[in-house]
Structure formats: structure tokens, C-alpha cells
PDB file of C-alpha atoms and ligand atoms in Angstrom:
ATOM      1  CA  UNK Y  21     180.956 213.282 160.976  1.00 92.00           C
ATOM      2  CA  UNK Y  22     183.724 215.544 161.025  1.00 96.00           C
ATOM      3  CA  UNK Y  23     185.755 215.486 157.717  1.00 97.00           C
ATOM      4  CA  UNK Y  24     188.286 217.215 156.033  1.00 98.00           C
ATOM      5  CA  UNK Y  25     188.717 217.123 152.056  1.00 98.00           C
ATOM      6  CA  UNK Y  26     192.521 217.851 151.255  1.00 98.00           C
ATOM      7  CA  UNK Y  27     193.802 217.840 147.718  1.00 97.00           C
ATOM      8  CA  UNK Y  28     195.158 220.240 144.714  1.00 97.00           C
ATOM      9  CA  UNK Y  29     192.546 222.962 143.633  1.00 94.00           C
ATOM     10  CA  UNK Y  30     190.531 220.993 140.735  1.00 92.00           C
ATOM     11  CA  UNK Y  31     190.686 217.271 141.733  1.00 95.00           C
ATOM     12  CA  UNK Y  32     186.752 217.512 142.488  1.00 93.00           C
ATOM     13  CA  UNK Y  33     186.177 218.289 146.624  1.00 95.00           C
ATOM     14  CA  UNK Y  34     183.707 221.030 146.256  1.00 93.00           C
ATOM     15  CA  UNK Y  35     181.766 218.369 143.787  1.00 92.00           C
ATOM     16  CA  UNK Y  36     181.812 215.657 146.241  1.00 96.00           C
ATOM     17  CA  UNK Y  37     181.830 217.733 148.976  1.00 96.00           C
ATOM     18  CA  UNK Y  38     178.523 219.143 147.639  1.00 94.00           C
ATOM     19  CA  UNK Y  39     177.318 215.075 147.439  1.00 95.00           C
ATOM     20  CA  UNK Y  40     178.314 214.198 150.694  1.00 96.00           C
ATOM     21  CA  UNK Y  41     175.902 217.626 152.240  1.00 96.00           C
ATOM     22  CA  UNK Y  42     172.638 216.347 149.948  1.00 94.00           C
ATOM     23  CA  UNK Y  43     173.231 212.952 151.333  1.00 94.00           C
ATOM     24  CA  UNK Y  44     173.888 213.174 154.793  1.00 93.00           C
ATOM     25  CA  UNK Y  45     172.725 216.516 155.899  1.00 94.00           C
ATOM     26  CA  UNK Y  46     176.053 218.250 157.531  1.00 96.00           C
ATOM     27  CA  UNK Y  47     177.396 221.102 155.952  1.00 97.00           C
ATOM     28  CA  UNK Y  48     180.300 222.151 153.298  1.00 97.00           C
ATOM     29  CA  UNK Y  49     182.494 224.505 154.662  1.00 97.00           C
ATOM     30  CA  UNK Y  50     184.301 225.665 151.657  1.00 96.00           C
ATOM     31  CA  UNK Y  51     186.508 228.660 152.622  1.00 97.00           C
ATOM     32  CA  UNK Y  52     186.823 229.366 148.840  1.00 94.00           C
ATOM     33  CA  UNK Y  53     183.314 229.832 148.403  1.00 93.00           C
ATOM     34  CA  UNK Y  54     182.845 231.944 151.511  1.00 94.00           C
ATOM     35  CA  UNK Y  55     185.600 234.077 149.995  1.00 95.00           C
ATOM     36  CA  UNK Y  56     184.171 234.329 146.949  1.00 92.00           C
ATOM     37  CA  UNK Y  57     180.725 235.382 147.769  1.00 92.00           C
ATOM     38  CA  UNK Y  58     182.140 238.410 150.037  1.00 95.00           C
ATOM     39  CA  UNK Y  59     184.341 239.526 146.762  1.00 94.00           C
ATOM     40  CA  UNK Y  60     180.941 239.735 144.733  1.00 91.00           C
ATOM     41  CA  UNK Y  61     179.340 241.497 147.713  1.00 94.00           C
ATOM     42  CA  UNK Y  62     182.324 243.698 147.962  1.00 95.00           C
ATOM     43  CA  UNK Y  63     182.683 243.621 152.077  1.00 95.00           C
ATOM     44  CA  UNK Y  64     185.963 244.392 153.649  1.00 93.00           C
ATOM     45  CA  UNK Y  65     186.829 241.102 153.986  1.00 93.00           C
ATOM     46  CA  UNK Y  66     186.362 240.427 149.935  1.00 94.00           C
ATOM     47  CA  UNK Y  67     188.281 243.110 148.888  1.00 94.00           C
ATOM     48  CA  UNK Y  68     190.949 242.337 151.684  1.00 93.00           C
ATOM     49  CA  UNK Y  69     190.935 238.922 150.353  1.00 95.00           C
ATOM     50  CA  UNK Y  70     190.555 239.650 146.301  1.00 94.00           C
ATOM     51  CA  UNK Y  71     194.206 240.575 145.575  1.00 92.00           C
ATOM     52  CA  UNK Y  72     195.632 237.291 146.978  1.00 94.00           C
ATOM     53  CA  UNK Y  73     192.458 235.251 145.105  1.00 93.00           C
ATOM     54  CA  UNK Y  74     193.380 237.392 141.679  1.00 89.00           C
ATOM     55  CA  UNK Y  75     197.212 235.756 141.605  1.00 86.00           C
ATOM     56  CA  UNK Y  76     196.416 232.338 143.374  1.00 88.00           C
ATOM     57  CA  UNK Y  77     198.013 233.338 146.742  1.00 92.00           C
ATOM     58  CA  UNK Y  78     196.944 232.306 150.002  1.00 95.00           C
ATOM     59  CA  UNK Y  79     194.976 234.987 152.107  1.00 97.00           C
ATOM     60  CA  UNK Y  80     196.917 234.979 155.579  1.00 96.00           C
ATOM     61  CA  UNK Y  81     196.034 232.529 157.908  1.00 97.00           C
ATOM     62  CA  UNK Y  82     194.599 235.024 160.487  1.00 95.00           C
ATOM     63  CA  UNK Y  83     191.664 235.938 158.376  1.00 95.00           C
ATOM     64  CA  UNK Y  84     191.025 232.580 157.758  1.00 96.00           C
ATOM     65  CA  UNK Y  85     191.321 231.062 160.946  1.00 96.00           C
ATOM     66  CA  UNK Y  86     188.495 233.680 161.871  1.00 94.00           C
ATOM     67  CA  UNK Y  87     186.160 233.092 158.982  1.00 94.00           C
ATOM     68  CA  UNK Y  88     186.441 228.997 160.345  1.00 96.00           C
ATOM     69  CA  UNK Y  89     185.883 229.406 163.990  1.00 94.00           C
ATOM     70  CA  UNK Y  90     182.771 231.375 163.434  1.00 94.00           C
ATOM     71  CA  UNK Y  91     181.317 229.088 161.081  1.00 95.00           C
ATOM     72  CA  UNK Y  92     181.804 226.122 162.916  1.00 95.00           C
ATOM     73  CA  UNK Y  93     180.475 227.487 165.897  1.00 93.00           C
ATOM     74  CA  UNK Y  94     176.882 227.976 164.282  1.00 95.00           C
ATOM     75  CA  UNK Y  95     174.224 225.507 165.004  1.00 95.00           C
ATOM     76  CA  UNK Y  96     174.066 223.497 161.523  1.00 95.00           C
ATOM     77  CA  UNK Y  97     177.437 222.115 162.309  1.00 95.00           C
ATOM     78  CA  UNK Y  98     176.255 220.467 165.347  1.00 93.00           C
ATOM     79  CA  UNK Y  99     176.164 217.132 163.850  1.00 91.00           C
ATOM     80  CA  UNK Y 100     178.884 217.644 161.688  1.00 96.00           C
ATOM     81  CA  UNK Y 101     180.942 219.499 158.738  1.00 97.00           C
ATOM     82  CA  UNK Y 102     182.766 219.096 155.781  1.00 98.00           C
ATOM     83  CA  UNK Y 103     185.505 221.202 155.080  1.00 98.00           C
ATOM     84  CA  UNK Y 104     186.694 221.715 151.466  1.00 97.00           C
ATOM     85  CA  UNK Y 105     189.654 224.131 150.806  1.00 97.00           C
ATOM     86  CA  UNK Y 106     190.886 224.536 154.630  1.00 98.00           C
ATOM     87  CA  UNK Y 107     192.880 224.161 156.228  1.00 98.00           C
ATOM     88  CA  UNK Y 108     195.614 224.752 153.455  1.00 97.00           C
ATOM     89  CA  UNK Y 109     198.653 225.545 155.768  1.00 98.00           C
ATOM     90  CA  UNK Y 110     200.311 223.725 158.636  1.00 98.00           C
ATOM     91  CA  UNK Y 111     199.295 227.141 161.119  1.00 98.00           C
ATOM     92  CA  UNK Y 112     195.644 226.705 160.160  1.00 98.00           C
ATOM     93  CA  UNK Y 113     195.790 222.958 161.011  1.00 98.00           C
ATOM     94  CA  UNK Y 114     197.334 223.556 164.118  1.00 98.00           C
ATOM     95  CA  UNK Y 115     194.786 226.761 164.927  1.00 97.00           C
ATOM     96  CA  UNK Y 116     191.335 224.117 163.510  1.00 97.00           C
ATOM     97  CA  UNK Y 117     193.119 221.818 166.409  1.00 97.00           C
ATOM     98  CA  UNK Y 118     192.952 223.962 169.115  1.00 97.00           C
ATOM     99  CA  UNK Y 119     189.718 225.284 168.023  1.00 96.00           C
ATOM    100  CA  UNK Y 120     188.277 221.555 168.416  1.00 96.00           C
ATOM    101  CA  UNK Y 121     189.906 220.730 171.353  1.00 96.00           C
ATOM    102  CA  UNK Y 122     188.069 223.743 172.905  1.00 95.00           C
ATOM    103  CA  UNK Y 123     185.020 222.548 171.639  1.00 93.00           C
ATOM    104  CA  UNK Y 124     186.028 219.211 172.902  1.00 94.00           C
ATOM    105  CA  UNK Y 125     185.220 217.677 169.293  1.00 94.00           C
ATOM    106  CA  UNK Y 126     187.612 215.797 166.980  1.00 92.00           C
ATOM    107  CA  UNK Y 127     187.723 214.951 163.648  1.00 95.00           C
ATOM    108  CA  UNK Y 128     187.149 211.990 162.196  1.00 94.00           C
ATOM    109  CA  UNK Y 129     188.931 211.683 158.952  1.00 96.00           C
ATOM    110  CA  UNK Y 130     191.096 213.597 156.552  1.00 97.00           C
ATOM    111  CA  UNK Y 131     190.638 212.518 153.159  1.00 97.00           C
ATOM    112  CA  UNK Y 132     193.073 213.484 150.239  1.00 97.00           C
ATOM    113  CA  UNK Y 133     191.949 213.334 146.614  1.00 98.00           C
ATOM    114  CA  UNK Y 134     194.330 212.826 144.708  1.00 97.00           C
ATOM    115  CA  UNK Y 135     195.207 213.494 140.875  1.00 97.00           C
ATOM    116  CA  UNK Y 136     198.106 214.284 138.098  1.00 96.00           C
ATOM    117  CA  UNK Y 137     199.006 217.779 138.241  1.00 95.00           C
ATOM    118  CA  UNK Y 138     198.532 217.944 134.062  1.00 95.00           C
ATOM    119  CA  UNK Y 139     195.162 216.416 134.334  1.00 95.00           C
ATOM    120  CA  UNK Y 140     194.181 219.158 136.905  1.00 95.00           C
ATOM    121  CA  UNK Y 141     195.532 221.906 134.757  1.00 96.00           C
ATOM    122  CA  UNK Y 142     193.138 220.664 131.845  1.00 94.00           C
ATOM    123  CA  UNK Y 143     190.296 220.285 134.142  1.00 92.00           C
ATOM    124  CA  UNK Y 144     190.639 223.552 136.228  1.00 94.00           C
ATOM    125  CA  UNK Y 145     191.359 225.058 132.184  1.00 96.00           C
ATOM    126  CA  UNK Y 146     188.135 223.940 131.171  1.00 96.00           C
ATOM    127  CA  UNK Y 147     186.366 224.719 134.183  1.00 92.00           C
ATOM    128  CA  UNK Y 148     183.345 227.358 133.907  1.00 95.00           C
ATOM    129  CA  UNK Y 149     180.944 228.088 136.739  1.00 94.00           C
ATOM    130  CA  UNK Y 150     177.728 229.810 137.551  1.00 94.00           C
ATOM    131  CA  UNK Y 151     178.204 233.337 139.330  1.00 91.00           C
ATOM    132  CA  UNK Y 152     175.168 233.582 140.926  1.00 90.00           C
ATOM    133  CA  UNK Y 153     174.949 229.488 142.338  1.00 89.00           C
ATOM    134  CA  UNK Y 154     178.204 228.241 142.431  1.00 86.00           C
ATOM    135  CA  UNK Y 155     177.092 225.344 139.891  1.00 89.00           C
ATOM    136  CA  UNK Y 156     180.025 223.831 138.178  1.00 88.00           C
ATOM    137  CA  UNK Y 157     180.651 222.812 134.615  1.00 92.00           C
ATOM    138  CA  UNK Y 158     183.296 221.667 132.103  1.00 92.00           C
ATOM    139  CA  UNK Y 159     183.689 222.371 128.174  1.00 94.00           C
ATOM    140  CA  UNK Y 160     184.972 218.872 127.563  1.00 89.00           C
ATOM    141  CA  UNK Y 161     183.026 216.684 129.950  1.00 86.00           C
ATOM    142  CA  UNK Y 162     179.943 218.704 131.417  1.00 90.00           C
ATOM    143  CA  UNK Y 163     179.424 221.710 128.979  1.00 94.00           C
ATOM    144  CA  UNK Y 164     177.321 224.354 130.206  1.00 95.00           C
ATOM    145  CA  UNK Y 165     174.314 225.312 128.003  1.00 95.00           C
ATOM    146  CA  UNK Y 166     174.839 227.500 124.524  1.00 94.00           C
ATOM    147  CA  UNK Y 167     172.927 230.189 126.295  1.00 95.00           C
ATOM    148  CA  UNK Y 168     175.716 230.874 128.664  1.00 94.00           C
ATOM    149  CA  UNK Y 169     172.910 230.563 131.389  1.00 96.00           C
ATOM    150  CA  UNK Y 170     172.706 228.471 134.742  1.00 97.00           C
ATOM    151  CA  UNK Y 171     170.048 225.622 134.055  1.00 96.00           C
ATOM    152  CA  UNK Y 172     169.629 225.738 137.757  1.00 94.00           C
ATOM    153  CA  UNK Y 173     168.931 229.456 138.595  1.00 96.00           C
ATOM    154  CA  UNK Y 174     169.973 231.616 135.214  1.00 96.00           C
ATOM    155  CA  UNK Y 175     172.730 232.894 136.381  1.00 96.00           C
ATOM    156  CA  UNK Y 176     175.760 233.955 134.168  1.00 96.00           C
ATOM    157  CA  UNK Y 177     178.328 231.458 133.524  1.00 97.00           C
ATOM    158  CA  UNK Y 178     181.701 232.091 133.652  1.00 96.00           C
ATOM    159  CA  UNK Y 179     185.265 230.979 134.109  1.00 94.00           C
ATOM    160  CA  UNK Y 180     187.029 232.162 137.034  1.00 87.00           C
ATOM    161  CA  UNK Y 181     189.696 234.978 137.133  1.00 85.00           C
ATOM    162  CA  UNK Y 182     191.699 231.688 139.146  1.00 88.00           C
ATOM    163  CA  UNK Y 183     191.338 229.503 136.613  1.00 92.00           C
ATOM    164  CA  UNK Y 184     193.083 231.332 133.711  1.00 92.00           C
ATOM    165  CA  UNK Y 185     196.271 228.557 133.319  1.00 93.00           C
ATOM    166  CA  UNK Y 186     198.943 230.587 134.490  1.00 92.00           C
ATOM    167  CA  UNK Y 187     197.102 231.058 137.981  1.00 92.00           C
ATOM    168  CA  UNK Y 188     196.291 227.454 137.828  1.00 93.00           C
ATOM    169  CA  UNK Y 189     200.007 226.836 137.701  1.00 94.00           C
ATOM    170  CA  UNK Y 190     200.904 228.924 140.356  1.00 93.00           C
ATOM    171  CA  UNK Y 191     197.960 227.917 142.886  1.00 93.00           C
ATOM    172  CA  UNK Y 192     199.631 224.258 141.920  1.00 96.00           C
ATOM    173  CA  UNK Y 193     202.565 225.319 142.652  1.00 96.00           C
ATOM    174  CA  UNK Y 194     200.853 226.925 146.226  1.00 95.00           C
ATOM    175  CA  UNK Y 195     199.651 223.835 147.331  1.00 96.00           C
ATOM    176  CA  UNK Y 196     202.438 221.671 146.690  1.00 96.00           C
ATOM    177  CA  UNK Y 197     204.677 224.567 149.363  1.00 97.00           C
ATOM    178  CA  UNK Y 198     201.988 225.479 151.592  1.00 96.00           C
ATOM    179  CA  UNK Y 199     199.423 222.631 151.685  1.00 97.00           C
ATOM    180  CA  UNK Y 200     200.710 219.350 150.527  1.00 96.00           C
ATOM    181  CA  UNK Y 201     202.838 219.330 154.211  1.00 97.00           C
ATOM    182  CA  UNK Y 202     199.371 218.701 155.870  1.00 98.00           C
ATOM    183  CA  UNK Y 203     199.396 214.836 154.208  1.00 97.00           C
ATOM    184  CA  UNK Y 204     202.587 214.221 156.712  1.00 97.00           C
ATOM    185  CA  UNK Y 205     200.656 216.529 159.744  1.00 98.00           C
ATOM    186  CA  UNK Y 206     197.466 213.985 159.389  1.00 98.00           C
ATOM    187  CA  UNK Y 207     198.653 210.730 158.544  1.00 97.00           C
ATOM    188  CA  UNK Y 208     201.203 211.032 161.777  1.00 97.00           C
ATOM    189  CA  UNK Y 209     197.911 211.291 163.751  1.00 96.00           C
ATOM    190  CA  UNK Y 210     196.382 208.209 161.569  1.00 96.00           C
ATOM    191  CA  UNK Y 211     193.608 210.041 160.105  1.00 96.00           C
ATOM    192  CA  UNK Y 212     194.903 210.453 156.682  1.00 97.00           C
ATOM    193  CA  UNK Y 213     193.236 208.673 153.777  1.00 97.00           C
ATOM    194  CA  UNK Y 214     193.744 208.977 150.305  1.00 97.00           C
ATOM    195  CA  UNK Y 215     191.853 208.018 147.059  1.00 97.00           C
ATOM    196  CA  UNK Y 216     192.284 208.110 143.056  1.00 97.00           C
ATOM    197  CA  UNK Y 217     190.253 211.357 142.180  1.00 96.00           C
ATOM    198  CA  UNK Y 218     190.968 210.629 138.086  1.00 95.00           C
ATOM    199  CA  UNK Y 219     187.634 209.084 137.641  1.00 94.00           C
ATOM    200  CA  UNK Y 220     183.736 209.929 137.184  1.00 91.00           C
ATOM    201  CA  UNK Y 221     182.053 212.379 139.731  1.00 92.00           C
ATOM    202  CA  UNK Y 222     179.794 209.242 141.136  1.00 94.00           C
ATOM    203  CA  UNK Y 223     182.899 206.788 141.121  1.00 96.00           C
ATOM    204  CA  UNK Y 224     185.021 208.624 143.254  1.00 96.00           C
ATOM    205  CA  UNK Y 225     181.783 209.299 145.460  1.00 96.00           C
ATOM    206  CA  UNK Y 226     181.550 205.881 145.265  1.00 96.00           C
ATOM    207  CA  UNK Y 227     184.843 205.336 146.464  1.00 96.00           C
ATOM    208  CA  UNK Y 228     184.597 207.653 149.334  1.00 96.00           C
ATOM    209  CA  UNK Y 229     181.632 206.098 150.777  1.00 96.00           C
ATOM    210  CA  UNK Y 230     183.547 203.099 150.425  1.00 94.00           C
ATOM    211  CA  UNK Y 231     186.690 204.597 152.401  1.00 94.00           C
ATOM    212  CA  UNK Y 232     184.495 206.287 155.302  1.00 92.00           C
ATOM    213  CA  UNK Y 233     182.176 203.007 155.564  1.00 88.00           C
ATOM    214  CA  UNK Y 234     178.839 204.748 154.612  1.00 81.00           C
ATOM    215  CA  UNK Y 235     176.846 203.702 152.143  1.00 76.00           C
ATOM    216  CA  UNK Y 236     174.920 205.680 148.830  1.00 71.00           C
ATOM    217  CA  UNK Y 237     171.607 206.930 148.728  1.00 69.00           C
ATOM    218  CA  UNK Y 238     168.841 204.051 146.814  1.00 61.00           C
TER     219      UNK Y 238
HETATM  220  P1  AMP H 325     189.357 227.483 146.255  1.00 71.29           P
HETATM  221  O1  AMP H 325     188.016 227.753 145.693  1.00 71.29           O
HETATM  222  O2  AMP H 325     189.314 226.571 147.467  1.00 71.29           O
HETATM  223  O3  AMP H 325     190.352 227.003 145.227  1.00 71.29           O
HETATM  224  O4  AMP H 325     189.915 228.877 146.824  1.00 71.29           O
HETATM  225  C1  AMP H 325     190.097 229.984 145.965  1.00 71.29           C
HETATM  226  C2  AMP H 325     191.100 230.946 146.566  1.00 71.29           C
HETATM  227  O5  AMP H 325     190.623 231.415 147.844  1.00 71.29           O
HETATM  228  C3  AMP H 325     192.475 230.365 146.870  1.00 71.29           C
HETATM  229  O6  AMP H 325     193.319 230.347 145.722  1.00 71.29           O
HETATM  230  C4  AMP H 325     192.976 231.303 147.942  1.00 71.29           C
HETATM  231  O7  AMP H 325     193.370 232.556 147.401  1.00 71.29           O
HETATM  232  C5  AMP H 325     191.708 231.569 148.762  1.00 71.29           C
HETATM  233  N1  AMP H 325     191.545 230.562 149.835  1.00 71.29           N
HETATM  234  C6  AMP H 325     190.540 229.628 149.951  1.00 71.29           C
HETATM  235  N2  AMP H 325     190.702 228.883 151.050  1.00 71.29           N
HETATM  236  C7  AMP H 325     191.841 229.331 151.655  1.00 71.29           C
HETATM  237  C8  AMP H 325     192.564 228.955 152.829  1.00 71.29           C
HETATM  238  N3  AMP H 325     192.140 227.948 153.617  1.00 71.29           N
HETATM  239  N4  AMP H 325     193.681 229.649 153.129  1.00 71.29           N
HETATM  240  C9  AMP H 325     194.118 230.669 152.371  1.00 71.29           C
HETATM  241  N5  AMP H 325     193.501 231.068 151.240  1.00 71.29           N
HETATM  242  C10 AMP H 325     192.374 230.423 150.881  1.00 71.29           C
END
């Protein structure tokens, strides 16, 4: 299964995407994450990508486009990927194209998550996460422990720099320009699909199973 997840930052594809890799073994691919970790470890490409993360710009395409075709071309993605957070313009659409046409693979569906803007901002607002493990919580409806520590691995909680509202407005504001032109790009091939993200975690699983024909773990 080759899938893309396409939606605004905060309307849950790293969560499900996360789901749909502990059920059916393929990898996420999440370009944010990948980013991310190479800020923390301070390589070249982090702090070539930090200053664009910092004010909820896109890092150029070429950089991207790079980090994708290597990871795709390593063995766990033989049987498969999930990509969460790319691609995010019309370029790196047309550049993941070419890439699979090379490869002679194709993908099997895009599906968009979709939720009000407002809701995201109070979501993405109240968003914290670990910074060692990635793990994800929410003050309102998942609240992390009063420790401030990961349950998972003990790592520090935090929110993210990108997460602040006024970046959350402005990576909004991002996607709607750059990214939201990729619903008309897929559905023109008649791969698009979209779903109502503005419901519990295991719903909206529940309703992508449903919408890709696979069924949940007993
Ligand atoms: P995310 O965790 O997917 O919201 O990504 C966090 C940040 O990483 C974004 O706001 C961008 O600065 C950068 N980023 C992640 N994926 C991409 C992409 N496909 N193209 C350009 N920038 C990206």
C-alpha cells in the first residue's frame, strides 16, 4: 500500500499515520519528523531547514524532494509507505511522480483529512509533545502527565516552537497557498479521498479503514 495523508497541519495524520504503521507493518514517512530530528541533532540539513520550521515556512522543495527519494528507496518501503506531511507543493507532487514512475510503482490512494481551520488552531494550541519520542498529547483532551515526563520513554514534554498560535496561523495560511492545490492535482487522477477528521483518534481510524477497504486489528 502506497498512501498519501494530505490535510492542514493538526487534523491528526501523524496520529493515524502512526496507527496505520503498528497495524499493517509499512512505514510513516513523515518529512516533519525527519526534519525535526536533524534540528535536535544539529546536521546541516537541520539548521538549513530550522529557520523556515521557526516561522511556519516551507523548506524549498529541492531539499525535500532529496530527503523523499532516499527514504523511499530503502528496503522497509518495499511493501509499502505512508507519507504524512509531503508532498505539500504541486513541484514535490510532480517530482514523488517521476520518482515512482522510475521505480515503476504507483500510488494507491491520497487521502485528505479534513477539519475547521478554528478547531485546528485550538488543537495544534493545545498540542504538547515528547522531545525525545515524538509521543503526542493535548491539555484539553489527552493531557500529558503533571511530571512533564513522557510515560513512554521520560522524555521532556514540550510544545513546539510551530505551534505557538501565530505560527499556527501562518502554517494555515501555508497550506491553504501552497498545499491545498494538491486536492485538485489528485482527484483529476481519481485517487483523491477525503474524510471528516473532527472526531475521536479511533473513529477517524475507523473511518479510514473503512475508505481504503481494510479492516481493524481484533
Ligand atoms: P509538520 O510536522 O509536517 O507540520 O512539519 C513541520 C515543518 O517542517 C513545516 O511547517 C515545514 O517548515 C517543514 N516541512 C515538513 N514537511 C515539509 C514539506 N513536505 N515541504 C516543505 N516543508 C516541510
Amino acid at each position: 500500500m502506497r498512501l498519501i495523508l494530505l490535510g492542514a497541519p493538526g487534523v491528526g495524520k501523524g496520529t493515524q499515520a502512526k496507527k496505520l504503521q503498528d497495524q499493517f507493518g509499512i512505514p510513516q514517512i513523515s518529512t516533519g519528523d525527519i526534519l525535526r530530528a536533524a534540528v535536535r541533532d544539529k546536521t546541516e540539513l537541520g539548521m538549513a531547514a530550522k529557520a523556515y520550521m521557526d516561522r511556519g515556512a516551507l523548506v524549498p522543495d529541492d531539499v525535500i524532494i532529496g530527503i523523499i527519494r532516499e527514504r523511499i528507496s530503502q528496503p522497509d518501503c518495499e511493501k509499502g509507505f505512508i507519507l504524512d506531511g509531503f508532498p505539500r507543493t504541486i513541484p514535490q507532487a510532480e517530482a514523488l511522480d517521476a520518482m515512482l514512475a522510475e521505480m515503476k510503482l504507483n500510488l494507491d490512494v491520497v487521502l485528505e483529512i479534513y477539519v475547521d481551520p478554528e478547531k485546528i488552531v485550538q488543537r495544534l494550541t493545545n498540542r504538547r509533545v515528547c522531545s525525545e519520542c515524538g509521543a503526542v498529547f493535548n491539555l484539553l483532551t489527552n493531557p500529558p502527565p503533571a511530571d512533564g515526563k513522557c510515560p513512554n520513554c521520560g522524555g521532556v514534554i514540550i510544545q513546539r516552537d510551530d505551534d505557538k498560535e501565530e505560527t499556527v496561523r501562518n502554517r494555515l495560511a501555508v497550506y491553504n497557498k501552497q498545499t491545498a492545490p494538491l486536492k485538485e492535482f489528485y482527484s483529476k487522477k481519481g485517487i483523491l479521498k477525503t474524510i471528516d477528521g473532527d472526531d475521536t483518534v479511533e473513529e477517524v481510524y475507523r473511518k479510514i479503514l473503512d475508505t481504503l477497504g481494510l479492516e481493524k486489528e481484533k
